Amino acid sequence: MSLPALAAAASASAGLTTEGERSGFIRTGRYDELQPLIERFAQAYPQAVRLETFGVSPEGRPLLAMVVSRTGVLSADQARRKDVPVLLVQGGIHSGEIEGKDAGFIALREMLEGKVAPKVLDQVVIVFVPVYNVDGHERFRAWNRPNQNGPAQMGQRATAQNLNLNRDYIKVDAPETRAMLDLVNRWDPIVTLDIHATDGAKFQHDASIQMEPLHEGDAGLMQLGQKISDGLLGQLRKQGSTPLPFYPSLLKNDDPTSGFADNVYLPRFSTGYFQLRNRYSILLETHSWKTYAQRVEIARNTIIDLASMAARDGARWLQQAQAADQLASSGAPLTVPLDFKATETFRTIDFLGYAYTRTSSDVSGGLWTQYDDSKPQVWKVPLYDKVVPTVSADAPGAGYIVPAAYAAKVADLLDAHGVRYERLEAARPGAPVEVFHAATVELAAKTFESRQRATVTGQWAGESRDVAVGSLYVPIAQPKARLVVTLFEPLGPDSLLAWGMFNSSFQQQEYMEAYVAEAVAREQLRDPEMAKAFQARLASDAAFAASPAQRLAFFARRHASAEPALNLYPVYRIAR
């Protein structure tokens, strides 16, 4: 749909247009535009539109959704009872990348008017969140996105609490995330479309589409995922776009010769999260250097294309998701990849770029890349598109135990994710479990997204442990089994441990004075095996040999006074 056509549509439906349309996509509207606009939609189409408030931001702004369908289903309970495919369209998680807001209102208005995708709304429910990061949206400035072409002013990436909502799906620190997960738990969308604009180089391609399950997740869902991805990319090409199936971020900053790599998103991102729930997620990235009108048009096309596909194939998507849920609930053996990388294998692709120069800069002292977007050019560059797991974990036979001391904190997070668990009403003395003693612990020197992250090494080992009343049992046999493994396996980069939830477990509380340790060491060195181990460590570790504190700690850790719980991960695995 061209810009003149959008303008014509705007004049024909003046009461249901956005500030973006009325300005010719020079501007985008403020937060105050949203609720009156949705209410006018509901007044114009009372049987097909409903306003839903699903939370409140830290600054007190209601989080708004517009529910649209002609199925007779306008509530989450009805959608579940009638098994109607639900699409969640999410705009403004990064509220400077705001084309999803204007595009969603345009696409839904045109579908309601019957101008496009006739009968689609008879088959699906669309839950449209025009602005997810509402507080960030109102940090309205002209230069919040210096690498982006319009609109004249826009919001910012972070929330009022300076959190990035698209890094928060697992740890759920932001009130907005908690509200969104509640919306997701109630509506259970079969697919979530998250709309963004890129950062990075200048080139001709105007969008990218990435989705999961496609590289990872339930095998049946992955097969359908490939068809959904191919279908969306094909439709966008027919509509005049030049979309990519990977995120176009150069491997070396500002060096077009370095090429690109495909990736699998961690579950801190929306695109990596939903496959852990056996549902689809799609990331649309419009190219930031296209005009705002062009980016809105691409997002509008994608929403309509996806809704049309869901009307045709949504029943099959639901059936496959339900089959995946049943398989996970059966407790079948499960291996979950927790991190990924692109291999060194690549193929050379023709990438639609622009002519550019790279010259020495007397300002930065580095290379200055200058693009000439008046001269289209085909770049022949490597694409590393073979992605493999680097960290994986086998699910335990039965599930995980969270000791009572941590139960309240962990239960709150499990509730947010909709994960099933039980509180133990009787103690289990001497229970056979697997425990994880961290061999090494590295706590990040700087916080990331309000957390001090932790990285550990080690492995699970069988032990007997007393399990107290009030501990949590989190069974693996449930639909969200993949999410359960991701949360609790300590080596995963998005585990609760990695996000710093258990850092106090790695903090030494009792100490042996040096003069005491000197005597203890001499006592222990009477043991030939201990003396041999100490000498071997001295010979193999120069830093250890040079550190009086580390040398004494070698013996203190082996003394009966050593803290038994130090570096013990406070989650257990159970086999049955």
PDB file of C-alpha atoms in Angstrom, residues 1-3 5-7 10 18-29 89 96-110 128 148-152 193 195-197 206-207 236 239 241 284-305:
ATOM      1  CA  MET A   1       0.000   0.000   0.000  1.00  0.00           C
ATOM      2  CA  SER A   2       1.553   3.290  -1.119  1.00  0.00           C
ATOM      3  CA  LEU A   3       1.750   6.513   0.849  1.00  0.00           C
ATOM      4  CA  ALA A   5      -3.244   5.210  -0.665  1.00  0.00           C
ATOM      5  CA  LEU A   6      -2.627   5.507   3.071  1.00  0.00           C
ATOM      6  CA  ALA A   7      -3.508   9.188   2.911  1.00  0.00           C
ATOM      7  CA  ALA A  10      -7.033   8.343   6.307  1.00  0.00           C
ATOM      8  CA  THR A  18      -3.660   8.344  13.804  1.00  0.00           C
ATOM      9  CA  GLU A  19      -1.599  11.490  14.083  1.00  0.00           C
ATOM     10  CA  GLY A  20       0.939   9.693  11.927  1.00  0.00           C
ATOM     11  CA  GLU A  21      -1.503   9.362   9.031  1.00  0.00           C
ATOM     12  CA  ARG A  22      -2.858  12.896   9.372  1.00  0.00           C
ATOM     13  CA  SER A  23       0.676  14.336   9.281  1.00  0.00           C
ATOM     14  CA  GLY A  24       1.650  12.335   6.192  1.00  0.00           C
ATOM     15  CA  PHE A  25       3.896  10.236   8.449  1.00  0.00           C
ATOM     16  CA  ILE A  26       6.041  13.171   9.414  1.00  0.00           C
ATOM     17  CA  ARG A  27       4.991  12.744  13.061  1.00  0.00           C
ATOM     18  CA  THR A  28       3.614  10.045  15.306  1.00  0.00           C
ATOM     19  CA  GLY A  29       1.090  10.618  18.068  1.00  0.00           C
ATOM     20  CA  VAL A  89       0.771  -7.840  17.749  1.00  0.00           C
ATOM     21  CA  GLY A  96      11.523   4.947  19.537  1.00  0.00           C
ATOM     22  CA  GLU A  97      10.920   2.183  16.968  1.00  0.00           C
ATOM     23  CA  ILE A  98       7.243   3.033  16.824  1.00  0.00           C
ATOM     24  CA  GLU A  99       5.996   2.079  13.344  1.00  0.00           C
ATOM     25  CA  GLY A 100       4.083  -0.874  14.794  1.00  0.00           C
ATOM     26  CA  LYS A 101       1.709   1.515  16.554  1.00  0.00           C
ATOM     27  CA  ASP A 102       0.579   3.413  13.451  1.00  0.00           C
ATOM     28  CA  ALA A 103       0.739   0.281  11.262  1.00  0.00           C
ATOM     29  CA  GLY A 104      -1.460  -1.722  13.613  1.00  0.00           C
ATOM     30  CA  PHE A 105      -4.235   0.843  13.703  1.00  0.00           C
ATOM     31  CA  ILE A 106      -4.167   1.143   9.892  1.00  0.00           C
ATOM     32  CA  ALA A 107      -4.165  -2.605   9.280  1.00  0.00           C
ATOM     33  CA  LEU A 108      -6.981  -3.298  11.752  1.00  0.00           C
ATOM     34  CA  ARG A 109      -9.110  -0.445  10.431  1.00  0.00           C
ATOM     35  CA  GLU A 110      -8.764  -1.677   6.865  1.00  0.00           C
ATOM     36  CA  PHE A 128      -2.976  -5.403  19.448  1.00  0.00           C
ATOM     37  CA  GLN A 148      16.787   6.454  12.145  1.00  0.00           C
ATOM     38  CA  ASN A 149      14.863   8.365   9.490  1.00  0.00           C
ATOM     39  CA  GLY A 150      11.779   9.758  11.239  1.00  0.00           C
ATOM     40  CA  PRO A 151       9.326  10.370  12.673  1.00  0.00           C
ATOM     41  CA  ALA A 152      10.115  13.929  13.767  1.00  0.00           C
ATOM     42  CA  LEU A 193       4.568 -10.439  16.251  1.00  0.00           C
ATOM     43  CA  ILE A 195       7.717  -4.949  15.598  1.00  0.00           C
ATOM     44  CA  HIS A 196      11.049  -3.071  15.662  1.00  0.00           C
ATOM     45  CA  ALA A 197      13.358  -0.935  13.531  1.00  0.00           C
ATOM     46  CA  ASP A 206      13.933  -2.700   3.919  1.00  0.00           C
ATOM     47  CA  ALA A 207      13.085  -5.404   6.480  1.00  0.00           C
ATOM     48  CA  LEU A 236       6.469  -9.166   1.460  1.00  0.00           C
ATOM     49  CA  GLN A 239       4.357  -6.409  -2.102  1.00  0.00           C
ATOM     50  CA  SER A 241       9.791  -5.298  -0.196  1.00  0.00           C
ATOM     51  CA  LEU A 284       9.897  -7.845  12.236  1.00  0.00           C
ATOM     52  CA  GLU A 285      12.725  -5.340  11.871  1.00  0.00           C
ATOM     53  CA  THR A 286      12.068  -2.561   9.382  1.00  0.00           C
ATOM     54  CA  HIS A 287      15.207  -0.797   8.206  1.00  0.00           C
ATOM     55  CA  SER A 288      15.753   2.364  10.208  1.00  0.00           C
ATOM     56  CA  TRP A 289      16.987   4.435   7.260  1.00  0.00           C
ATOM     57  CA  LYS A 290      13.809   3.953   5.231  1.00  0.00           C
ATOM     58  CA  THR A 291      11.266   6.734   5.649  1.00  0.00           C
ATOM     59  CA  TYR A 292       8.749   6.436   8.457  1.00  0.00           C
ATOM     60  CA  ALA A 293       5.998   6.046   5.851  1.00  0.00           C
ATOM     61  CA  GLN A 294       7.846   3.131   4.246  1.00  0.00           C
ATOM     62  CA  ARG A 295       8.421   1.440   7.608  1.00  0.00           C
ATOM     63  CA  VAL A 296       4.764   1.822   8.580  1.00  0.00           C
ATOM     64  CA  GLU A 297       3.723   0.371   5.232  1.00  0.00           C
ATOM     65  CA  ILE A 298       5.962  -2.696   5.679  1.00  0.00           C
ATOM     66  CA  ALA A 299       4.691  -3.273   9.214  1.00  0.00           C
ATOM     67  CA  ARG A 300       1.082  -2.843   8.044  1.00  0.00           C
ATOM     68  CA  ASN A 301       1.641  -5.382   5.263  1.00  0.00           C
ATOM     69  CA  THR A 302       3.215  -7.866   7.669  1.00  0.00           C
ATOM     70  CA  ILE A 303       0.291  -7.668  10.109  1.00  0.00           C
ATOM     71  CA  ILE A 304      -2.245  -8.281   7.339  1.00  0.00           C
ATOM     72  CA  ASP A 305      -0.155 -11.056   5.761  1.00  0.00           C
TER      73      ASP A 305
END
